[in-house]
């Protein structure tokens, strides 16, 4: 259920009997005007409180603008490079069939025959039915007077023939379409063509499409209202934990990372997103924990606010909860922390 932001009528609250069936009662943190705010969650300390109530019978807008905590590269395959001295990276392994002298691979045998260089690219981290294009950059040079040629095959399928003409070191960019790749291990072979067409290969870089992604927090209003002198309110409020967004919004966000599990339903999509986001952000370096992204659940809580009889001015109040906000290429995914995050009470006149 989505958040419903409204001004409560305290006099009508007594006619709402739902709160009397609720055993759990909210205990919001009441912010004094000069009290510093600090809340630690998943290894981060958040120090920005919800906005103050701007005035009598005035309310701060909800939700607040997201406050960025951290940025990362949301690509499925982070950029990584293998070399003759470091032939293994997180997702790539070079199988050294070619001769090497610790500075570069030589893709031609002493007798002039071709020596292929083989790589294993592991994409097992991809969710089922996802697509991932990969860019492959070879830093190479020709080591023979005749123009060298080489081919690249991916899982037995040929891409094309390449003609590096630079005698000095230069980058050769190769695009591997997602249709050539599978979710698990992929075999990529670089093969020189012809005899005595020598190629020096200094390094090979692999990366998928770069997707900038950030995580932040924002405040969401649970309820708001006004109380005159001596009045009280007992009101049932709905508190959301999870992602209160439509299926189309969730799919639009997942599309930024080439995640599409249309046939498996929205729960599978959220599970794939949760895995992907947890891998991109270190939520708690001490425990290695993550924040699971799941469908929203709503619980009803009782909220009781009383106004002292000796207070002269009416009380204007707002009650807030915290949410995580992921953003990628302009698309957002909001994940409310519910009872696991702080519930904060703000008032006007401010508490001193």
mmCIF file of C-alpha atoms in Angstrom:
data_model
loop_
_atom_site.group_PDB
_atom_site.id
_atom_site.type_symbol
_atom_site.label_atom_id
_atom_site.label_comp_id
_atom_site.label_asym_id
_atom_site.label_seq_id
_atom_site.Cartn_x
_atom_site.Cartn_y
_atom_site.Cartn_z
ATOM 1 C CA UNK A 1 0.000 0.000 0.000
ATOM 2 C CA UNK A 2 1.310 3.420 -0.870
ATOM 3 C CA UNK A 3 1.806 6.171 1.635
ATOM 4 C CA UNK A 4 -1.223 8.381 2.220
ATOM 5 C CA UNK A 5 -0.254 11.880 3.252
ATOM 6 C CA UNK A 6 -3.116 13.781 4.881
ATOM 7 C CA UNK A 7 -3.948 16.113 7.709
ATOM 8 C CA UNK A 8 -5.780 14.204 10.411
ATOM 9 C CA UNK A 9 -8.851 15.578 12.078
ATOM 10 C CA UNK A 10 -8.179 15.044 15.788
ATOM 11 C CA UNK A 11 -11.866 15.283 16.703
ATOM 12 C CA UNK A 12 -12.736 12.569 14.175
ATOM 13 C CA UNK A 13 -9.932 10.361 15.440
ATOM 14 C CA UNK A 14 -11.993 9.246 18.417
ATOM 15 C CA UNK A 15 -14.619 7.844 16.049
ATOM 16 C CA UNK A 16 -11.991 5.627 14.400
ATOM 17 C CA UNK A 17 -11.996 2.446 16.479
ATOM 18 C CA UNK A 18 -9.264 0.700 14.464
ATOM 19 C CA UNK A 19 -6.525 1.854 16.823
ATOM 20 C CA UNK A 20 -8.183 0.083 19.762
ATOM 21 C CA UNK A 21 -7.579 -3.256 18.016
ATOM 22 C CA UNK A 22 -3.874 -2.499 17.564
ATOM 23 C CA UNK A 23 -1.560 -3.717 20.299
ATOM 24 C CA UNK A 24 1.577 -2.090 18.897
ATOM 25 C CA UNK A 25 1.911 1.589 19.702
ATOM 26 C CA UNK A 26 4.302 3.954 17.983
ATOM 27 C CA UNK A 27 6.776 5.805 20.150
ATOM 28 C CA UNK A 28 8.113 8.609 17.931
ATOM 29 C CA UNK A 29 11.290 10.455 18.791
ATOM 30 C CA UNK A 30 10.322 14.008 19.656
ATOM 31 C CA UNK A 31 12.868 16.464 18.277
ATOM 32 C CA UNK A 32 13.769 19.489 20.361
ATOM 33 C CA UNK A 33 14.650 22.626 18.419
ATOM 34 C CA UNK A 34 18.400 22.400 19.035
ATOM 35 C CA UNK A 35 18.830 18.660 19.503
ATOM 36 C CA UNK A 36 21.276 17.092 16.999
ATOM 37 C CA UNK A 37 19.864 14.144 15.081
ATOM 38 C CA UNK A 38 21.868 10.976 14.454
ATOM 39 C CA UNK A 39 20.642 7.579 13.319
ATOM 40 C CA UNK A 40 22.939 4.688 12.381
ATOM 41 C CA UNK A 41 21.667 2.144 9.909
ATOM 42 C CA UNK A 42 23.555 -0.528 7.944
ATOM 43 C CA UNK A 43 26.890 1.087 8.756
ATOM 44 C CA UNK A 44 25.893 4.670 7.875
ATOM 45 C CA UNK A 45 25.152 7.534 10.230
ATOM 46 C CA UNK A 46 22.359 9.816 9.031
ATOM 47 C CA UNK A 47 22.449 13.267 10.623
ATOM 48 C CA UNK A 48 19.724 15.158 8.713
ATOM 49 C CA UNK A 49 16.403 15.155 10.611
ATOM 50 C CA UNK A 50 13.018 15.546 8.958
ATOM 51 C CA UNK A 51 12.065 19.157 8.219
ATOM 52 C CA UNK A 52 10.704 21.330 10.987
ATOM 53 C CA UNK A 53 7.052 22.319 10.911
ATOM 54 C CA UNK A 54 7.172 25.724 9.163
ATOM 55 C CA UNK A 55 4.430 27.377 11.195
ATOM 56 C CA UNK A 56 0.996 27.169 12.749
ATOM 57 C CA UNK A 57 -1.372 25.256 10.429
ATOM 58 C CA UNK A 58 1.477 24.855 7.933
ATOM 59 C CA UNK A 59 3.157 21.618 6.961
ATOM 60 C CA UNK A 60 6.499 20.748 5.388
ATOM 61 C CA UNK A 61 6.103 18.940 2.043
ATOM 62 C CA UNK A 62 6.461 15.173 1.854
ATOM 63 C CA UNK A 63 8.508 13.393 0.680
ATOM 64 C CA UNK A 64 11.673 15.379 1.195
ATOM 65 C CA UNK A 65 14.313 15.591 -1.521
ATOM 66 C CA UNK A 66 16.666 12.573 -1.367
ATOM 67 C CA UNK A 67 19.945 13.165 0.461
ATOM 68 C CA UNK A 68 22.689 11.214 -1.318
ATOM 69 C CA UNK A 69 24.814 8.888 0.810
ATOM 70 C CA UNK A 70 26.966 7.075 -1.715
ATOM 71 C CA UNK A 71 27.462 6.617 -5.460
ATOM 72 C CA UNK A 72 28.649 3.569 -7.369
ATOM 73 C CA UNK A 73 28.851 1.982 -10.787
ATOM 74 C CA UNK A 74 25.723 -0.070 -11.316
ATOM 75 C CA UNK A 75 27.159 -2.095 -14.195
ATOM 76 C CA UNK A 76 26.649 -5.851 -13.998
ATOM 77 C CA UNK A 77 30.251 -6.443 -14.958
ATOM 78 C CA UNK A 78 32.596 -3.959 -13.261
ATOM 79 C CA UNK A 79 35.556 -2.891 -15.375
ATOM 80 C CA UNK A 80 38.477 -5.291 -14.892
ATOM 81 C CA UNK A 81 41.734 -5.954 -16.685
ATOM 82 C CA UNK A 82 43.841 -9.093 -17.066
ATOM 83 C CA UNK A 83 47.539 -9.071 -18.022
ATOM 84 C CA UNK A 84 50.297 -11.694 -18.411
ATOM 85 C CA UNK A 85 51.395 -11.026 -14.825
ATOM 86 C CA UNK A 86 47.834 -10.872 -13.468
ATOM 87 C CA UNK A 87 45.792 -13.275 -15.621
ATOM 88 C CA UNK A 88 42.875 -13.622 -13.173
ATOM 89 C CA UNK A 89 40.331 -10.987 -12.066
ATOM 90 C CA UNK A 90 36.968 -11.161 -10.319
ATOM 91 C CA UNK A 91 35.043 -12.496 -13.336
ATOM 92 C CA UNK A 92 37.753 -13.206 -15.940
ATOM 93 C CA UNK A 93 40.508 -15.790 -16.278
ATOM 94 C CA UNK A 94 43.098 -15.839 -19.058
ATOM 95 C CA UNK A 95 44.276 -19.316 -20.041
ATOM 96 C CA UNK A 96 47.832 -18.708 -21.147
ATOM 97 C CA UNK A 97 48.320 -20.877 -24.241
ATOM 98 C CA UNK A 98 50.313 -18.100 -25.890
ATOM 99 C CA UNK A 99 53.971 -17.582 -25.111
ATOM 100 C CA UNK A 100 54.661 -14.664 -22.824
ATOM 101 C CA UNK A 101 57.639 -12.788 -21.498
ATOM 102 C CA UNK A 102 55.886 -11.306 -18.440
ATOM 103 C CA UNK A 103 55.188 -8.059 -20.293
ATOM 104 C CA UNK A 104 52.883 -9.147 -23.088
ATOM 105 C CA UNK A 105 51.379 -12.176 -24.759
ATOM 106 C CA UNK A 106 52.786 -13.075 -28.174
ATOM 107 C CA UNK A 107 50.034 -14.580 -30.287
ATOM 108 C CA UNK A 108 52.401 -16.255 -32.777
ATOM 109 C CA UNK A 109 54.534 -19.369 -32.199
ATOM 110 C CA UNK A 110 58.246 -19.431 -33.129
ATOM 111 C CA UNK A 111 57.430 -21.465 -36.251
ATOM 112 C CA UNK A 112 54.981 -18.778 -37.394
ATOM 113 C CA UNK A 113 51.803 -20.685 -36.535
ATOM 114 C CA UNK A 114 48.907 -19.032 -34.718
ATOM 115 C CA UNK A 115 48.625 -19.351 -30.956
ATOM 116 C CA UNK A 116 45.163 -18.450 -29.638
ATOM 117 C CA UNK A 117 44.598 -16.744 -26.328
ATOM 118 C CA UNK A 118 41.604 -18.039 -24.381
ATOM 119 C CA UNK A 119 39.518 -16.295 -21.726
ATOM 120 C CA UNK A 120 36.739 -17.498 -19.461
ATOM 121 C CA UNK A 121 34.213 -14.774 -18.652
ATOM 122 C CA UNK A 122 31.958 -15.720 -15.725
ATOM 123 C CA UNK A 123 28.554 -14.027 -15.757
ATOM 124 C CA UNK A 124 26.914 -16.272 -13.169
ATOM 125 C CA UNK A 125 25.998 -13.183 -11.124
ATOM 126 C CA UNK A 126 23.443 -12.226 -13.770
ATOM 127 C CA UNK A 127 19.837 -13.106 -12.909
ATOM 128 C CA UNK A 128 17.908 -15.434 -15.164
ATOM 129 C CA UNK A 129 16.619 -13.841 -18.377
ATOM 130 C CA UNK A 130 18.836 -10.773 -17.983
ATOM 131 C CA UNK A 131 20.889 -9.304 -20.827
ATOM 132 C CA UNK A 132 24.403 -7.939 -20.589
ATOM 133 C CA UNK A 133 26.414 -6.464 -23.472
ATOM 134 C CA UNK A 134 30.161 -6.552 -22.839
ATOM 135 C CA UNK A 135 32.881 -4.251 -24.134
ATOM 136 C CA UNK A 136 36.278 -5.878 -24.624
ATOM 137 C CA UNK A 137 39.340 -3.636 -25.070
ATOM 138 C CA UNK A 138 42.622 -5.168 -26.241
ATOM 139 C CA UNK A 139 45.822 -3.181 -25.838
ATOM 140 C CA UNK A 140 47.954 -4.567 -28.664
ATOM 141 C CA UNK A 141 50.610 -3.876 -31.295
ATOM 142 C CA UNK A 142 51.764 -5.487 -34.530
ATOM 143 C CA UNK A 143 55.102 -7.265 -34.407
ATOM 144 C CA UNK A 144 55.442 -8.180 -38.120
ATOM 145 C CA UNK A 145 55.775 -6.111 -41.283
ATOM 146 C CA UNK A 146 52.641 -7.602 -42.820
ATOM 147 C CA UNK A 147 49.289 -6.292 -41.505
ATOM 148 C CA UNK A 148 48.176 -8.710 -38.778
ATOM 149 C CA UNK A 149 44.670 -10.053 -38.538
ATOM 150 C CA UNK A 150 42.850 -11.811 -35.735
ATOM 151 C CA UNK A 151 39.398 -13.181 -35.048
ATOM 152 C CA UNK A 152 37.351 -13.431 -31.866
ATOM 153 C CA UNK A 153 34.889 -16.188 -31.117
ATOM 154 C CA UNK A 154 32.448 -16.191 -28.198
ATOM 155 C CA UNK A 155 31.104 -19.583 -27.154
ATOM 156 C CA UNK A 156 32.022 -20.877 -30.590
ATOM 157 C CA UNK A 157 30.341 -18.029 -32.501
ATOM 158 C CA UNK A 158 32.556 -15.747 -34.582
ATOM 159 C CA UNK A 159 32.277 -12.000 -34.104
ATOM 160 C CA UNK A 160 34.365 -10.627 -36.979
ATOM 161 C CA UNK A 161 37.927 -10.288 -38.289
ATOM 162 C CA UNK A 162 39.961 -7.382 -36.927
ATOM 163 C CA UNK A 163 42.899 -5.595 -38.548
ATOM 164 C CA UNK A 164 45.141 -3.758 -36.080
ATOM 165 C CA UNK A 165 47.490 -1.689 -38.236
ATOM 166 C CA UNK A 166 49.301 0.227 -35.517
ATOM 167 C CA UNK A 167 52.886 -0.881 -34.927
ATOM 168 C CA UNK A 168 52.837 0.925 -31.581
ATOM 169 C CA UNK A 169 50.540 0.070 -28.695
ATOM 170 C CA UNK A 170 46.910 0.984 -29.371
ATOM 171 C CA UNK A 171 43.485 0.044 -28.073
ATOM 172 C CA UNK A 172 41.269 -2.263 -30.138
ATOM 173 C CA UNK A 173 37.643 -2.059 -29.008
ATOM 174 C CA UNK A 174 35.441 -5.112 -29.440
ATOM 175 C CA UNK A 175 31.701 -5.151 -28.737
ATOM 176 C CA UNK A 176 30.203 -8.481 -27.624
ATOM 177 C CA UNK A 177 26.376 -8.454 -27.959
ATOM 178 C CA UNK A 178 24.340 -9.938 -25.135
ATOM 179 C CA UNK A 179 22.967 -12.598 -27.485
ATOM 180 C CA UNK A 180 26.467 -14.096 -27.739
ATOM 181 C CA UNK A 181 26.737 -14.516 -23.974
ATOM 182 C CA UNK A 182 25.188 -16.819 -21.414
ATOM 183 C CA UNK A 183 24.582 -16.458 -17.706
ATOM 184 C CA UNK A 184 27.409 -18.735 -16.564
ATOM 185 C CA UNK A 185 30.890 -19.334 -17.976
ATOM 186 C CA UNK A 186 31.645 -17.934 -21.442
ATOM 187 C CA UNK A 187 34.596 -18.988 -23.580
ATOM 188 C CA UNK A 188 36.258 -16.176 -25.565
ATOM 189 C CA UNK A 189 39.114 -16.953 -27.943
ATOM 190 C CA UNK A 190 41.427 -14.470 -29.689
ATOM 191 C CA UNK A 191 43.091 -16.160 -32.692
ATOM 192 C CA UNK A 192 45.729 -14.658 -35.051
ATOM 193 C CA UNK A 193 45.059 -15.417 -38.717
ATOM 194 C CA UNK A 194 47.711 -16.494 -41.199
ATOM 195 C CA UNK A 195 51.433 -17.151 -40.658
ATOM 196 C CA UNK A 196 53.978 -14.695 -39.300
ATOM 197 C CA UNK A 197 51.225 -12.172 -38.523
ATOM 198 C CA UNK A 198 52.553 -11.516 -35.049
ATOM 199 C CA UNK A 199 50.545 -9.670 -32.403
ATOM 200 C CA UNK A 200 51.721 -8.458 -29.032
ATOM 201 C CA UNK A 201 48.909 -8.263 -26.500
ATOM 202 C CA UNK A 202 49.665 -6.285 -23.341
ATOM 203 C CA UNK A 203 46.293 -6.362 -21.567
ATOM 204 C CA UNK A 204 42.604 -7.103 -22.089
ATOM 205 C CA UNK A 205 39.831 -5.196 -20.330
ATOM 206 C CA UNK A 206 36.235 -6.374 -19.897
ATOM 207 C CA UNK A 207 33.287 -4.226 -18.793
ATOM 208 C CA UNK A 208 29.551 -3.989 -19.293
ATOM 209 C CA UNK A 209 27.599 -0.790 -19.890
ATOM 210 C CA UNK A 210 28.329 1.701 -17.147
ATOM 211 C CA UNK A 211 25.243 2.722 -15.169
ATOM 212 C CA UNK A 212 25.771 5.438 -12.528
ATOM 213 C CA UNK A 213 23.756 4.636 -9.429
ATOM 214 C CA UNK A 214 23.374 6.342 -6.062
ATOM 215 C CA UNK A 215 21.737 5.595 -2.746
ATOM 216 C CA UNK A 216 20.240 8.241 -0.484
ATOM 217 C CA UNK A 217 17.603 8.753 2.183
ATOM 218 C CA UNK A 218 14.436 10.795 2.345
ATOM 219 C CA UNK A 219 11.720 11.451 4.909
ATOM 220 C CA UNK A 220 8.118 10.371 4.324
ATOM 221 C CA UNK A 221 5.213 11.796 6.303
ATOM 222 C CA UNK A 222 3.082 9.256 8.165
ATOM 223 C CA UNK A 223 0.509 11.690 9.486
ATOM 224 C CA UNK A 224 0.004 15.331 10.434
ATOM 225 C CA UNK A 225 -2.568 17.402 12.245
ATOM 226 C CA UNK A 226 -3.449 20.131 14.753
ATOM 227 C CA UNK A 227 -4.391 20.066 18.405
ATOM 228 C CA UNK A 228 -5.966 22.828 20.457
ATOM 229 C CA UNK A 229 -5.300 23.301 24.155
ATOM 230 C CA UNK A 230 -6.158 20.197 26.172
ATOM 231 C CA UNK A 231 -6.994 18.057 23.136
ATOM 232 C CA UNK A 232 -5.635 14.573 22.488
ATOM 233 C CA UNK A 233 -5.555 12.250 19.524
ATOM 234 C CA UNK A 234 -5.580 8.465 19.396
ATOM 235 C CA UNK A 235 -5.249 7.519 15.764
ATOM 236 C CA UNK A 236 -4.399 4.383 13.831
ATOM 237 C CA UNK A 237 -1.685 5.003 11.254
ATOM 238 C CA UNK A 238 -0.357 2.771 8.500
ATOM 239 C CA UNK A 239 3.387 2.279 8.424
ATOM 240 C CA UNK A 240 4.946 0.826 5.282
ATOM 241 C CA UNK A 241 8.045 -1.373 5.159
ATOM 242 C CA UNK A 242 9.277 -2.192 1.689
ATOM 243 C CA UNK A 243 8.903 -0.741 -1.793
ATOM 244 C CA UNK A 244 5.551 1.075 -2.184
ATOM 245 C CA UNK A 245 5.855 1.523 -5.958
ATOM 246 C CA UNK A 246 3.837 0.272 -8.902
ATOM 247 C CA UNK A 247 4.998 -2.688 -10.959
ATOM 248 C CA UNK A 248 5.684 -0.419 -13.934
ATOM 249 C CA UNK A 249 7.885 1.869 -11.813
ATOM 250 C CA UNK A 250 9.856 -1.098 -10.495
ATOM 251 C CA UNK A 251 10.303 -2.501 -14.016
ATOM 252 C CA UNK A 252 11.447 0.904 -15.311
ATOM 253 C CA UNK A 253 14.111 1.034 -12.616
ATOM 254 C CA UNK A 254 15.231 -2.555 -13.260
ATOM 255 C CA UNK A 255 15.489 -1.832 -16.985
ATOM 256 C CA UNK A 256 18.390 0.539 -16.259
ATOM 257 C CA UNK A 257 20.456 -2.547 -15.362
ATOM 258 C CA UNK A 258 19.173 -4.763 -18.187
ATOM 259 C CA UNK A 259 17.157 -6.818 -15.696
ATOM 260 C CA UNK A 260 13.942 -8.227 -17.102
ATOM 261 C CA UNK A 261 12.257 -11.225 -15.521
ATOM 262 C CA UNK A 262 8.839 -10.543 -17.015
ATOM 263 C CA UNK A 263 7.777 -14.163 -16.966
ATOM 264 C CA UNK A 264 8.716 -14.695 -13.327
ATOM 265 C CA UNK A 265 6.702 -11.871 -11.792
ATOM 266 C CA UNK A 266 7.540 -8.773 -9.804
ATOM 267 C CA UNK A 267 8.832 -10.684 -6.762
ATOM 268 C CA UNK A 268 11.570 -12.301 -8.848
ATOM 269 C CA UNK A 269 12.414 -8.899 -10.272
ATOM 270 C CA UNK A 270 12.792 -7.423 -6.785
ATOM 271 C CA UNK A 271 14.957 -10.374 -5.727
ATOM 272 C CA UNK A 272 17.250 -9.775 -8.723
ATOM 273 C CA UNK A 273 17.409 -6.058 -7.916
ATOM 274 C CA UNK A 274 18.162 -6.783 -4.264
ATOM 275 C CA UNK A 275 21.117 -8.987 -5.212
ATOM 276 C CA UNK A 276 22.417 -6.453 -7.685
ATOM 277 C CA UNK A 277 22.125 -3.444 -5.363
ATOM 278 C CA UNK A 278 23.641 -5.327 -2.418
ATOM 279 C CA UNK A 279 26.673 -6.141 -4.565
ATOM 280 C CA UNK A 280 27.157 -2.480 -5.498
ATOM 281 C CA UNK A 281 26.927 -0.971 -2.016
ATOM 282 C CA UNK A 282 28.749 -2.099 1.099
ATOM 283 C CA UNK A 283 25.982 -1.588 3.615
ATOM 284 C CA UNK A 284 27.913 -2.690 6.665
ATOM 285 C CA UNK A 285 31.592 -3.530 6.301
ATOM 286 C CA UNK A 286 31.668 -5.133 9.733
ATOM 287 C CA UNK A 287 28.953 -7.690 9.061
ATOM 288 C CA UNK A 288 28.755 -7.716 5.276
ATOM 289 C CA UNK A 289 25.007 -7.347 5.564
ATOM 290 C CA UNK A 290 22.666 -5.958 2.940
ATOM 291 C CA UNK A 291 19.282 -4.298 2.754
ATOM 292 C CA UNK A 292 16.821 -6.638 1.008
ATOM 293 C CA UNK A 293 14.566 -4.996 -1.573
ATOM 294 C CA UNK A 294 11.129 -6.526 -1.242
ATOM 295 C CA UNK A 295 7.473 -5.766 -1.831
ATOM 296 C CA UNK A 296 5.866 -3.381 0.649
ATOM 297 C CA UNK A 297 4.007 -4.614 3.695
ATOM 298 C CA UNK A 298 1.826 -2.392 5.841
ATOM 299 C CA UNK A 299 1.160 -2.615 9.563
ATOM 300 C CA UNK A 300 -1.320 -0.561 11.583
ATOM 301 C CA UNK A 301 0.048 1.188 14.628
ATOM 302 C CA UNK A 302 -1.615 3.287 17.292
ATOM 303 C CA UNK A 303 -0.370 6.842 17.684
ATOM 304 C CA UNK A 304 -1.326 8.869 20.734
ATOM 305 C CA UNK A 305 -0.601 12.585 21.081
ATOM 306 C CA UNK A 306 -1.885 14.705 23.975
ATOM 307 C CA UNK A 307 -1.838 18.488 24.348
ATOM 308 C CA UNK A 308 -1.342 19.877 27.837
ATOM 309 C CA UNK A 309 -4.247 21.896 29.216
ATOM 310 C CA UNK A 310 -2.007 24.809 30.235
ATOM 311 C CA UNK A 311 -0.602 25.287 26.721
ATOM 312 C CA UNK A 312 -2.070 28.385 25.116
ATOM 313 C CA UNK A 313 -1.163 28.011 21.451
ATOM 314 C CA UNK A 314 -2.530 25.297 19.158
ATOM 315 C CA UNK A 315 -0.061 22.545 18.284
ATOM 316 C CA UNK A 316 0.750 21.725 14.651
ATOM 317 C CA UNK A 317 2.560 18.417 14.241
ATOM 318 C CA UNK A 318 4.006 16.034 11.654
ATOM 319 C CA UNK A 319 5.225 12.456 12.103
ATOM 320 C CA UNK A 320 7.909 11.130 9.736
ATOM 321 C CA UNK A 321 9.597 7.864 8.790
ATOM 322 C CA UNK A 322 12.809 7.209 6.844
ATOM 323 C CA UNK A 323 13.213 5.611 3.388
ATOM 324 C CA UNK A 324 16.137 4.595 1.190
ATOM 325 C CA UNK A 325 16.158 5.995 -2.352
ATOM 326 C CA UNK A 326 18.097 4.363 -5.184
ATOM 327 C CA UNK A 327 18.538 6.404 -8.370
ATOM 328 C CA UNK A 328 19.890 5.310 -11.758
ATOM 329 C CA UNK A 329 19.679 7.344 -14.963
ATOM 330 C CA UNK A 330 16.863 9.456 -13.552
ATOM 331 C CA UNK A 331 14.751 6.479 -12.371
ATOM 332 C CA UNK A 332 14.142 5.992 -8.673
ATOM 333 C CA UNK A 333 13.351 3.065 -6.400
ATOM 334 C CA UNK A 334 12.038 4.030 -2.935
ATOM 335 C CA UNK A 335 12.344 1.541 -0.086
ATOM 336 C CA UNK A 336 10.675 2.501 3.187
ATOM 337 C CA UNK A 337 12.374 1.310 6.359
ATOM 338 C CA UNK A 338 9.146 1.079 8.323
ATOM 339 C CA UNK A 339 9.526 0.214 12.013
ATOM 340 C CA UNK A 340 13.225 -0.590 11.431
ATOM 341 C CA UNK A 341 13.974 3.099 10.918
ATOM 342 C CA UNK A 342 13.344 6.129 13.107
ATOM 343 C CA UNK A 343 9.858 7.565 13.600
ATOM 344 C CA UNK A 344 10.263 11.275 14.356
ATOM 345 C CA UNK A 345 7.714 13.758 15.759
ATOM 346 C CA UNK A 346 8.059 17.429 14.769
ATOM 347 C CA UNK A 347 5.888 20.229 16.153
ATOM 348 C CA UNK A 348 5.148 23.934 16.061
ATOM 349 C CA UNK A 349 5.664 25.761 18.325
ATOM 350 C CA UNK A 350 8.978 23.859 18.467
ATOM 351 C CA UNK A 351 9.873 21.920 21.584
ATOM 352 C CA UNK A 352 12.738 23.659 23.400
#
